[in-house]
């Protein structure tokens, strides 16, 4: 029997991972991978750091090359070859050699599409001017680096405050440029919840990034060969030697659409849990594929490297005749913002609200390790869970150390169907310089489980305005802390005096306690509840209040 011929479109995360895995599963298959650009298997995630000269050598970004694919995996890699059409009836693709212009037809038994995303080009006048760059490929980084050197660039405007925009802002600053960051939404990282970004905004400003939030770029202008003028909707004009467009991407579905493959409601190519498209001979993986959000069960786009690689592996296994399945993705991601780390897994509060998913949340500010060991740094941690059974839904964290470790642990628990009760029990490694005997993950579990068991019910600052029954807000910090600044309408009954002042607290009205971060108020809530007072803990205390007000 003739060996099967598998063609792969796109030679980076999903495509290359599919090709290499398929060879490991099937020694006989003929595998040909087409890549329209000059490189395969390059590290897109490292591109901003090459612009910033943190990764000095361009070659370091090239994880593999066609020779390696040929020698190690017997895979035929054709760079500078763009697949321009698919004939599903004939099971062929049309391929254009982008250097010679020669067009050929290649037949397949199975076709894998991994063409990634297409950058969104907003309708801004001047977006295609000289000096306006994107940072999606190695040639893009080369062009930016050369421009900075040849023009002796001293300033840049980064348009878009998602993770690529933030990484570009940091790296351009690292090269000594004055950087202005423009974001249309009132916060950077718009997929995350706004209160989680307060500290990130302050830190960006501390590092010299000029933030323009809630501002839309209307036009990019300027004299030929001279600096750019970036005009904002607010009327402000920013002058810079270059601009970086980092406003995100959309699934690159051109080929799939033209071939009549089903496109899902999110705009990605519809796939089943084996990464098959509406045509059983065609698979789609990576940024182009619409997949299942493993938490909400809804269709989703998750344009991240981990899911792309895993989908490539699943497609390869299925093509090789195995029973592999992709179980969905939950958008676990991390970004460095100068000295801060921002990490997330699962849907944010605003996404859950939009999807109509019921949730409860906890905020806490544990140290990355015990306070008595020098250098402890707080982590701002938010965990969302299902009220009816404590099933974990998502988490976000911001801090200087130990952030991604906690999010990775929670992400793993979520994937295993874990609850806040599992979070209480999870056993993590501990020594003073690394964590605490009660790790932040355990602490979040204790708080959430205390809520569900009714031991210390939670309430939130955003509930205060809507609260019926007019709860009494009790600040349980010491008087000097209260005097230094407190919430309007709160009374001060310090924890240290609480047992002697129980008469001052009502039994016919809810009592909402808070302290600095929520720990002393938890102790207070336990005292009060055991004395017949309906007390609740304002999650995250003053620290959270300051972020939300
Ligand atoms: P890609 O890896 O983009 O590969 C698609 C390839 O297909 C491209 O090389 C393209 O040239 C080629 N192609 C397209 N059309 C054709 C055609 N018709 N014929 C032939 N070839 C074609 N994710 C993370 O998880 N963490 C990060 O830190 C991170 N950082 C990133 C930083 C940057 C600057 C960028 C751009 C992305 C980053 N990502 C990150 C996202 C991640 O790189 C993508 O989610 C992942 O690469 C998607 O894999 P893919 O195979 O779908 O597409």
Coordinates of C-alpha atoms and ligand atoms in Angstrom, one line a residue:
X1 CA 0.0 0.0 0.0
X2 CA 1.3 3.4 -0.9
X3 CA 2.2 5.6 2.1
X4 CA -0.1 8.4 2.9
X5 CA 0.9 11.9 1.9
X6 CA 0.3 14.6 4.5
X7 CA 0.7 18.3 3.6
X8 CA 1.0 20.9 6.3
X9 CA 0.4 24.6 5.7
X10 CA 2.4 26.8 8.1
X11 CA 5.7 25.8 9.6
X12 CA 5.8 27.3 13.1
X13 CA 4.1 26.4 16.3
X14 CA 1.2 24.1 15.3
X15 CA 2.5 23.1 11.9
X16 CA 6.0 22.1 13.0
X17 CA 4.8 20.4 16.1
X18 CA 2.3 18.4 14.0
X19 CA 5.0 17.4 11.5
X20 CA 7.5 16.2 14.0
X21 CA 5.0 14.3 16.1
X22 CA 3.5 12.6 13.0
X23 CA 6.9 11.4 12.0
X24 CA 7.4 9.9 15.4
X25 CA 4.1 8.1 15.1
X26 CA 4.3 7.1 11.5
X27 CA 7.6 6.3 9.9
X28 CA 6.0 5.7 6.5
X29 CA 4.0 8.8 5.9
X30 CA 5.3 11.3 3.3
X31 CA 5.2 14.7 5.1
X32 CA 5.6 18.0 3.3
X33 CA 5.4 21.3 5.2
X34 CA 5.0 24.6 3.4
X35 CA 6.0 27.9 5.0
X36 CA 5.5 31.1 3.1
X37 CA 8.1 32.9 5.1
X38 CA 11.9 32.3 5.1
X39 CA 12.0 30.5 8.4
X40 CA 10.3 27.5 10.1
X41 CA 9.9 26.7 13.7
X42 CA 11.0 30.1 14.9
X43 CA 10.3 31.5 18.3
X44 CA 7.6 34.2 17.8
X45 CA 7.4 34.5 21.5
X46 CA 11.0 35.7 21.7
X47 CA 10.7 38.4 19.0
X48 CA 10.1 41.4 21.3
X49 CA 13.2 40.4 23.3
X50 CA 15.3 40.4 20.2
X51 CA 14.1 43.9 19.4
X52 CA 15.1 44.8 22.9
X53 CA 18.5 43.2 22.4
X54 CA 17.9 40.9 25.4
X55 CA 18.1 38.0 22.9
X56 CA 21.2 39.2 21.0
X57 CA 21.5 36.8 18.1
X58 CA 18.7 36.4 15.5
X59 CA 19.9 32.8 15.1
X60 CA 18.8 32.0 18.7
X61 CA 15.2 32.5 17.5
X62 CA 15.5 29.8 14.9
X63 CA 14.7 26.7 16.9
X64 CA 15.0 24.4 13.8
X65 CA 15.6 24.7 10.1
X66 CA 14.7 22.7 6.9
X67 CA 18.0 20.7 7.1
X68 CA 17.3 19.6 10.6
X69 CA 13.7 18.6 9.7
X70 CA 15.1 16.6 6.7
X71 CA 18.0 14.9 8.6
X72 CA 16.3 14.3 11.9
X73 CA 12.7 13.7 10.9
X74 CA 12.7 13.0 7.1
X75 CA 10.3 15.8 6.6
X76 CA 10.3 17.8 3.4
X77 CA 10.2 21.5 4.4
X78 CA 9.7 24.1 1.8
X79 CA 10.2 27.6 3.0
X80 CA 9.2 30.6 0.8
X81 CA 6.4 28.5 -0.5
X82 CA 2.9 29.8 0.0
X83 CA -0.2 27.6 -0.3
X84 CA -2.6 29.7 -2.3
X85 CA -5.6 27.4 -2.9
X86 CA -7.1 24.1 -1.8
X87 CA -9.1 21.9 -4.1
X88 CA -10.9 19.6 -1.7
X89 CA -12.5 17.5 -4.4
X90 CA -9.3 16.7 -6.1
X91 CA -7.4 16.7 -2.8
X92 CA -4.7 19.1 -4.1
X93 CA -3.3 22.4 -3.1
X94 CA -1.8 25.1 -5.3
X95 CA 1.6 26.3 -4.1
X96 CA 3.5 29.4 -5.1
X97 CA 7.3 29.6 -4.8
X98 CA 7.5 33.2 -3.5
X99 CA 11.0 33.6 -4.9
X100 CA 10.6 32.3 -8.5
X101 CA 6.8 32.8 -8.8
X102 CA 6.5 29.2 -10.0
X103 CA 3.1 27.7 -9.2
X104 CA 2.7 23.9 -8.7
X105 CA 0.0 21.6 -7.6
X106 CA 0.5 19.1 -4.8
X107 CA -1.8 16.2 -3.9
X108 CA -2.6 15.1 -0.4
X109 CA -4.3 12.4 1.5
X110 CA -4.5 14.6 4.6
X111 CA -4.1 18.3 4.8
X112 CA -3.2 20.2 8.0
X113 CA -3.8 24.0 8.2
X114 CA -1.7 25.9 10.7
X115 CA -1.4 29.4 9.0
X116 CA -1.7 31.3 12.3
X117 CA -3.3 34.7 12.7
X118 CA -3.5 37.7 10.4
X119 CA -2.8 41.0 12.0
X120 CA -5.8 43.3 12.5
X121 CA -5.2 46.4 10.4
X122 CA -7.3 49.1 12.0
X123 CA -8.7 51.8 9.6
X124 CA -6.2 54.4 10.6
X125 CA -4.9 56.8 8.0
X126 CA -1.2 56.4 7.6
X127 CA -1.0 52.9 9.2
X128 CA 1.1 51.7 6.2
X129 CA 3.6 54.6 6.4
X130 CA 7.3 54.0 6.6
X131 CA 8.3 53.7 10.2
X132 CA 5.2 51.9 11.3
X133 CA 6.0 48.3 12.1
X134 CA 4.4 45.1 13.3
X135 CA 6.4 42.5 15.2
X136 CA 5.2 39.1 14.1
X137 CA 8.1 37.6 12.2
X138 CA 11.9 37.5 12.2
X139 CA 12.0 39.9 9.2
X140 CA 9.8 42.3 11.2
X141 CA 12.3 42.3 14.1
X142 CA 15.2 42.8 11.7
X143 CA 13.4 45.8 10.1
X144 CA 12.7 47.4 13.5
X145 CA 16.2 46.9 14.8
X146 CA 17.7 48.3 11.6
X147 CA 15.4 51.3 11.7
X148 CA 16.3 52.1 15.3
X149 CA 20.0 52.0 14.5
X150 CA 19.9 53.8 11.1
X151 CA 17.5 56.5 12.3
X152 CA 19.1 56.8 15.7
X153 CA 15.6 56.4 17.0
X154 CA 14.9 58.0 20.3
X155 CA 11.2 57.6 20.7
X156 CA 8.4 55.1 19.8
X157 CA 4.7 54.9 20.1
X158 CA 3.3 51.4 20.8
X159 CA -0.3 51.0 19.7
X160 CA -2.1 48.3 21.6
X161 CA -1.7 47.4 25.3
X162 CA -2.1 43.6 25.0
X163 CA 0.7 41.3 26.0
X164 CA 2.7 41.9 22.7
X165 CA 2.3 45.7 23.1
X166 CA 3.5 45.5 26.7
X167 CA 6.5 43.3 25.7
X168 CA 7.4 45.7 22.9
X169 CA 7.1 48.8 25.2
X170 CA 9.4 47.2 27.7
X171 CA 11.9 46.1 25.1
X172 CA 12.0 49.5 23.4
X173 CA 12.5 51.1 26.7
X174 CA 15.3 48.7 27.4
X175 CA 17.0 50.0 24.3
X176 CA 16.8 53.5 25.8
X177 CA 13.9 54.8 23.7
X178 CA 11.2 57.1 25.1
X179 CA 8.0 55.0 24.8
X180 CA 4.4 56.0 24.6
X181 CA 1.8 53.3 24.9
X182 CA -1.6 53.9 23.5
X183 CA -4.5 51.6 24.4
X184 CA -8.1 52.1 23.4
X185 CA -9.6 50.4 26.5
X186 CA -9.2 52.1 29.9
X187 CA -6.7 49.4 30.9
X188 CA -3.8 47.4 29.5
X189 CA -4.3 43.6 29.1
X190 CA -8.0 44.2 28.3
X191 CA -8.9 40.6 28.7
X192 CA -8.1 40.7 32.4
X193 CA -10.1 42.4 35.1
X194 CA -9.4 46.1 35.5
X195 CA -8.6 46.1 39.3
X196 CA -5.8 43.6 38.5
X197 CA -4.2 46.2 36.3
X198 CA -3.9 49.2 38.7
X199 CA -0.5 48.1 39.9
X200 CA 0.6 47.4 36.3
X201 CA -0.3 50.9 35.2
X202 CA 1.6 52.4 38.1
X203 CA 4.6 50.2 37.4
X204 CA 4.7 51.1 33.7
X205 CA 4.6 54.8 34.6
X206 CA 7.4 54.2 37.1
X207 CA 9.5 52.7 34.4
X208 CA 9.0 55.7 32.2
X209 CA 6.3 54.4 29.8
X210 CA 3.9 57.3 29.0
X211 CA 0.5 55.7 29.1
X212 CA -2.4 56.9 27.1
X213 CA -5.4 54.7 28.1
X214 CA -8.9 55.0 26.7
X215 CA -7.3 56.7 23.7
X216 CA -7.8 55.8 20.1
X217 CA -5.2 56.5 17.3
X218 CA -6.9 58.4 14.5
X219 CA -4.1 59.1 12.1
X220 CA -0.4 58.6 11.7
X221 CA 1.2 61.4 9.8
X222 CA 4.5 63.3 9.5
X223 CA 7.0 64.5 6.8
X224 CA 8.7 62.1 4.4
X225 CA 11.7 60.6 6.2
X226 CA 11.0 62.5 9.3
X227 CA 9.4 61.7 12.7
X228 CA 5.9 60.4 12.9
X229 CA 3.0 62.3 14.4
X230 CA 0.4 59.9 16.0
X231 CA -2.8 61.8 16.4
X232 CA -5.2 60.5 19.1
X233 CA -9.0 60.9 19.3
X234 CA -8.4 63.0 22.4
X235 CA -6.8 65.6 20.2
X236 CA -3.3 64.9 21.5
X237 CA -0.4 64.5 19.1
X238 CA 2.5 62.2 19.9
X239 CA 5.7 62.6 18.0
X240 CA 7.9 59.5 17.6
X241 CA 10.7 58.0 15.4
X242 CA 8.7 54.8 15.0
X243 CA 5.4 53.2 15.8
X244 CA 4.6 49.6 16.5
X245 CA 1.1 48.3 15.7
X246 CA 0.2 45.6 18.3
X247 CA -3.5 45.6 18.1
X248 CA -3.9 41.8 17.9
X249 CA -4.9 39.4 15.2
X250 CA -7.7 37.3 13.7
X251 CA -7.6 33.7 12.6
X252 CA -6.0 33.5 9.1
X253 CA -9.0 31.8 7.5
X254 CA -8.5 33.0 3.9
X255 CA -7.6 29.5 2.5
X256 CA -10.2 27.7 4.6
X257 CA -13.0 30.1 3.6
X258 CA -12.1 29.9 -0.1
X259 CA -12.1 26.1 0.1
X260 CA -15.6 26.2 1.7
X261 CA -14.6 24.8 5.1
X262 CA -17.0 25.6 7.9
X263 CA -16.1 28.8 9.8
X264 CA -17.3 28.9 13.4
X265 CA -19.1 31.7 15.2
X266 CA -15.9 33.0 16.6
X267 CA -14.4 33.4 13.2
X268 CA -12.0 30.5 13.4
X269 CA -12.1 27.3 11.4
X270 CA -14.6 25.0 13.1
X271 CA -12.9 21.9 14.4
X272 CA -14.0 18.8 16.4
X273 CA -12.1 17.5 19.4
X274 CA -9.7 15.7 17.1
X275 CA -8.9 19.0 15.3
X276 CA -10.8 17.8 12.2
X277 CA -12.5 20.5 10.1
X278 CA -15.8 20.1 8.4
X279 CA -13.9 18.0 5.8
X280 CA -12.6 14.8 7.4
X281 CA -9.4 15.0 5.3
X282 CA -8.5 18.5 6.5
X283 CA -7.3 19.4 10.0
X284 CA -6.9 22.9 11.5
X285 CA -4.6 23.7 14.4
X286 CA -3.3 26.7 16.2
X287 CA -4.5 30.3 16.0
X288 CA -6.7 29.5 13.0
X289 CA -8.8 26.9 14.8
X290 CA -12.0 27.5 16.7
X291 CA -11.8 25.2 19.8
X292 CA -13.7 24.6 23.0
X293 CA -13.2 26.7 26.1
X294 CA -12.7 23.9 28.5
X295 CA -14.2 26.0 31.4
X296 CA -17.3 27.5 29.8
X297 CA -17.7 24.8 27.2
X298 CA -18.3 27.5 24.6
X299 CA -16.5 27.9 21.3
X300 CA -13.4 30.0 21.6
X301 CA -10.2 31.3 20.0
X302 CA -7.1 30.8 22.2
X303 CA -4.2 32.2 20.2
X304 CA -1.3 30.9 22.4
X305 CA 1.7 28.8 21.7
X306 CA 0.9 25.9 24.2
X307 CA -2.5 25.1 22.8
X308 CA -1.1 25.4 19.2
X309 CA 1.6 22.9 20.0
X310 CA -0.8 20.5 21.7
X311 CA -3.3 20.7 18.9
X312 CA -0.6 19.9 16.4
X313 CA 0.3 16.8 18.4
X314 CA -3.4 15.7 18.6
X315 CA -3.9 16.1 14.9
X316 CA -0.7 14.1 14.2
X317 CA -1.8 11.3 16.5
X318 CA -5.2 11.2 14.9
X319 CA -3.7 11.2 11.4
X320 CA -1.5 8.3 12.6
X321 CA -4.6 6.4 13.6
X322 CA -4.6 7.0 17.3
X323 CA -7.6 8.0 19.5
X324 CA -6.2 11.3 20.6
X325 CA -8.5 14.2 21.7
X326 CA -7.9 17.9 22.4
X327 CA -9.8 18.6 25.6
X328 CA -10.0 22.4 25.0
X329 CA -8.1 25.3 26.3
X330 CA -8.5 27.7 29.2
X331 CA -6.2 30.6 28.1
X332 CA -3.4 30.1 30.6
X333 CA -0.9 32.9 30.0
X334 CA 1.9 35.0 31.5
X335 CA 3.6 38.2 30.6
X336 CA 6.5 40.0 32.2
X337 CA 6.0 43.8 32.6
X338 CA 9.4 45.0 33.7
X339 CA 9.7 43.8 37.3
X340 CA 6.1 42.6 37.5
X341 CA 4.7 39.3 36.3
X342 CA 1.0 39.1 35.3
X343 CA -0.5 35.6 34.9
X344 CA -3.9 34.3 34.3
X345 CA -5.8 31.1 33.7
X346 CA -9.5 30.8 32.6
X347 CA -12.0 33.5 31.9
X348 CA -11.8 36.8 33.7
X349 CA -14.7 38.1 35.8
X350 CA -15.9 40.3 33.0
X351 CA -15.8 37.3 30.5
X352 CA -17.8 35.1 33.0
X353 CA -20.3 37.9 33.5
X354 CA -20.7 38.2 29.7
X355 CA -21.1 34.4 29.3
X356 CA -23.7 34.4 32.2
X357 CA -21.6 31.9 34.2
X358 CA -22.4 32.2 38.0
X359 CA -19.2 32.8 40.1
X360 CA -17.9 33.8 43.5
X361 CA -14.5 35.3 43.9
X362 CA -11.7 35.8 46.5
X363 CA -9.0 38.4 46.6
X364 CA -5.8 38.0 48.7
X365 CA -2.3 39.4 48.9
X366 CA -0.1 36.7 50.3
X367 CA 3.7 36.9 50.2
X368 CA 5.5 34.9 47.6
X369 CA 7.3 33.3 50.5
X370 CA 7.2 33.6 54.3
X371 CA 7.6 37.2 55.6
X372 CA 10.5 36.3 58.0
X373 CA 12.7 35.3 55.1
X374 CA 14.2 38.5 53.5
X375 CA 12.7 39.8 50.3
X376 CA 9.1 38.6 50.5
X377 CA 6.9 40.2 47.8
X378 CA 3.1 40.3 47.9
X379 CA 1.1 38.6 45.2
X380 CA -2.2 40.1 44.2
X381 CA -4.3 37.0 43.6
X382 CA -7.9 36.7 42.5
X383 CA -9.6 33.3 42.2
X384 CA -13.0 32.7 40.7
X385 CA -15.1 29.6 41.5
X386 CA -18.6 28.2 41.1
X387 CA -20.8 29.0 44.0
X388 CA -22.8 25.8 44.0
X389 CA -19.9 23.4 44.5
X390 CA -16.6 25.3 44.6
X391 CA -15.4 24.2 41.2
X392 CA -12.5 26.3 40.2
X393 CA -13.1 28.6 37.2
X394 CA -10.2 30.9 36.8
X395 CA -7.4 32.9 38.5
X396 CA -5.4 36.0 37.9
X397 CA -2.3 37.2 39.7
X398 CA 0.2 40.1 39.7
X399 CA 3.4 40.4 41.6
X400 CA 7.1 40.4 41.5
X401 CA 7.9 36.8 42.3
X402 CA 6.2 33.4 42.5
X403 CA 3.2 34.6 40.4
X404 CA 3.4 32.1 37.5
X405 CA 4.0 29.2 39.9
X406 CA 0.7 29.8 41.7
X407 CA -1.2 30.3 38.4
X408 CA 0.3 27.1 37.0
X409 CA -0.8 25.2 40.1
X410 CA -4.3 26.5 39.9
X411 CA -4.4 26.0 36.1
X412 CA -3.5 22.3 36.7
X413 CA -6.2 22.0 39.3
X414 CA -8.7 23.5 37.0
X415 CA -7.7 21.0 34.2
X416 CA -8.2 18.2 36.6
X417 CA -11.7 19.5 37.6
X418 CA -10.5 20.7 40.9
X419 CA -12.5 22.7 43.5
X420 CA -11.6 25.2 46.2
X421 CA -11.6 22.2 48.6
X422 CA -8.8 20.7 46.5
X423 CA -7.0 24.0 46.7
X424 CA -7.1 23.7 50.5
X425 CA -5.6 20.3 50.4
X426 CA -3.0 20.6 47.6
X427 CA 0.4 19.8 48.8
X428 CA 3.1 22.1 47.5
X429 CA 6.9 22.3 48.2
X430 CA 8.0 24.6 50.9
X431 CA 11.2 26.1 52.3
X432 CA 11.4 29.7 53.6
X433 CA 12.9 31.2 50.5
X434 CA 10.3 29.5 48.2
X435 CA 6.9 29.6 49.8
X436 CA 5.0 29.0 53.0
X437 CA 3.7 26.0 54.8
X438 CA 0.3 27.4 53.9
X439 CA 1.1 28.4 50.3
X440 CA -0.9 31.2 48.6
X441 CA -2.7 28.5 46.7
X442 CA -3.8 26.9 50.0
X443 CA -4.7 30.3 51.4
X444 CA -7.0 31.1 48.5
X445 CA -8.6 27.7 49.0
X446 CA -9.1 28.3 52.7
X447 CA -10.8 31.6 52.1
X448 CA -13.1 30.3 49.4
X449 CA -13.9 27.1 51.3
X450 CA -14.6 29.2 54.5
X451 CA -17.1 31.1 52.4
X452 CA -18.8 28.0 51.0
X453 CA -19.0 26.4 54.4
X454 CA -20.6 29.6 55.8
X455 CA -17.7 30.0 58.3
X456 CA -16.6 33.4 56.9
X457 CA -19.0 34.5 54.1
X458 CA -17.4 36.8 51.6
X459 CA -18.6 40.1 50.3
X460 CA -16.9 42.6 47.9
X461 CA -16.4 46.3 47.5
X462 CA -18.5 46.3 44.4
X463 CA -21.4 44.9 46.4
X464 CA -21.4 47.8 48.8
X465 CA -23.2 50.2 46.5
X466 CA -25.9 47.7 45.7
X467 CA -26.3 46.1 49.2
X468 CA -29.8 45.9 50.4
X469 CA -30.4 46.0 54.2
X470 CA -27.7 48.6 54.6
X471 CA -24.8 46.7 56.0
X472 CA -22.6 48.2 58.7
X473 CA -19.0 48.5 57.5
X474 CA -16.6 47.8 60.3
X475 CA -12.9 48.5 59.9
X476 CA -11.1 46.1 62.3
X477 CA -7.6 47.7 62.0
X478 CA -6.0 49.5 64.8
X479 CA -7.1 53.1 65.5
X480 CA -3.9 54.7 64.1
X481 CA -4.4 52.8 60.8
X482 CA -8.0 53.9 60.7
X483 CA -7.0 57.5 61.3
X484 CA -4.5 57.3 58.5
X485 CA -7.3 56.7 56.0
X486 CA -10.6 54.8 56.0
X487 CA -13.7 54.1 53.9
X488 CA -16.4 56.7 54.2
X489 CA -19.2 55.5 56.6
X490 CA -17.0 52.7 58.2
X491 CA -16.8 52.5 62.0
X492 CA -13.6 51.3 63.7
X493 CA -13.8 48.4 66.1
X494 CA -10.2 47.0 66.2
X495 CA -9.9 43.2 66.3
X496 CA -7.9 43.6 69.5
X497 CA -11.0 45.2 71.2
X498 CA -13.7 43.2 69.4
X499 CA -14.6 40.8 72.2
X500 CA -15.1 43.6 74.6
X501 CA -17.1 45.7 72.3
X502 CA -19.6 43.2 71.0
X503 CA -22.5 45.3 72.4
X504 CA -21.7 48.0 69.9
X505 CA -22.5 45.7 66.9
X506 CA -26.0 45.1 65.7
X507 CA -27.6 41.7 65.5
X508 CA -30.4 42.8 63.1
X509 CA -28.1 44.0 60.4
X510 CA -25.3 42.5 58.4
X511 CA -21.8 43.5 59.5
X512 CA -19.2 43.7 56.8
X513 CA -15.7 43.6 58.2
X514 CA -12.5 44.6 56.6
X515 CA -8.8 45.2 57.5
X516 CA -5.8 45.7 55.3
X517 CA -5.9 42.6 53.2
X518 CA -8.6 40.4 54.7
X519 CA -6.8 38.3 57.4
X520 CA -7.6 40.2 60.6
X521 CA -11.2 40.7 59.3
X522 CA -11.5 37.0 58.9
X523 CA -10.6 36.5 62.6
X524 CA -13.1 39.2 63.5
X525 CA -15.8 37.5 61.4
X526 CA -15.2 34.3 63.3
X527 CA -15.6 36.1 66.6
X528 CA -18.7 37.9 65.5
X529 CA -20.4 34.9 63.9
X530 CA -19.9 32.8 67.1
X531 CA -21.6 35.6 69.0
X532 CA -24.7 35.6 66.8
X533 CA -23.8 38.5 64.5
X534 CA -24.2 38.1 60.8
X535 CA -20.7 39.1 59.8
X536 CA -19.0 38.9 56.4
X537 CA -15.5 39.5 55.2
X538 CA -14.8 42.2 52.6
X539 CA -12.4 40.3 50.4
X540 CA -9.0 41.8 49.9
X541 CA -9.6 44.6 52.5
X542 CA -8.3 48.1 52.0
X543 CA -5.7 46.9 49.5
X544 CA -8.5 45.8 47.2
X545 CA -10.6 48.9 48.0
X546 CA -7.8 51.1 46.8
X547 CA -7.5 49.3 43.5
X548 CA -11.2 49.4 42.8
X549 CA -12.2 52.9 43.9
Ligands
LIG1 P1 2.2 30.5 13.7 O1 3.1 30.0 14.7 O2 2.0 32.0 13.6 O3 2.6 29.9 12.3 C1 1.9 30.2 11.2 C2 2.8 30.2 10.0 O4 2.0 29.9 8.8 C3 3.5 31.5 9.8 O5 4.9 31.4 9.8 C4 3.0 31.9 8.4 O6 4.0 32.5 7.6 C5 2.6 30.6 7.8 N1 1.6 30.7 6.7 C6 0.4 31.4 6.8 N2 -0.3 31.2 5.6 C7 0.4 30.4 4.9 C8 0.2 29.8 3.6 N3 -0.9 30.1 2.9 N4 1.2 29.0 3.1 C9 2.3 28.7 3.8 N5 2.6 29.2 5.0 C10 1.6 30.1 5.5 N6 2.1 32.7 22.8 C11 2.3 32.3 24.1 O7 1.7 31.3 24.5 N7 3.3 32.9 24.8 C12 4.0 34.0 24.4 O8 4.8 34.5 25.1 C13 3.7 34.4 23.1 N8 4.4 35.5 22.6 C14 4.2 35.9 21.4 C15 4.9 37.0 20.9 C16 4.7 37.5 19.6 C17 5.5 38.7 19.1 C18 3.8 36.8 18.7 C19 3.6 37.3 17.3 C20 3.0 35.7 19.2 C21 3.2 35.3 20.5 N9 2.5 34.2 21.0 C22 2.8 33.8 22.3 C23 1.5 33.5 20.2 C24 2.0 32.3 19.6 O9 3.2 32.5 19.0 C25 0.9 31.7 18.6 O10 -0.3 31.5 19.3 C26 1.4 30.5 17.9 O11 2.6 30.7 17.3 C27 0.3 30.0 16.9 O12 0.8 28.9 16.2 P2 0.3 28.7 14.7 O13 1.0 27.5 14.2 O14 -1.2 28.7 14.7 O15 0.7 30.0 13.9

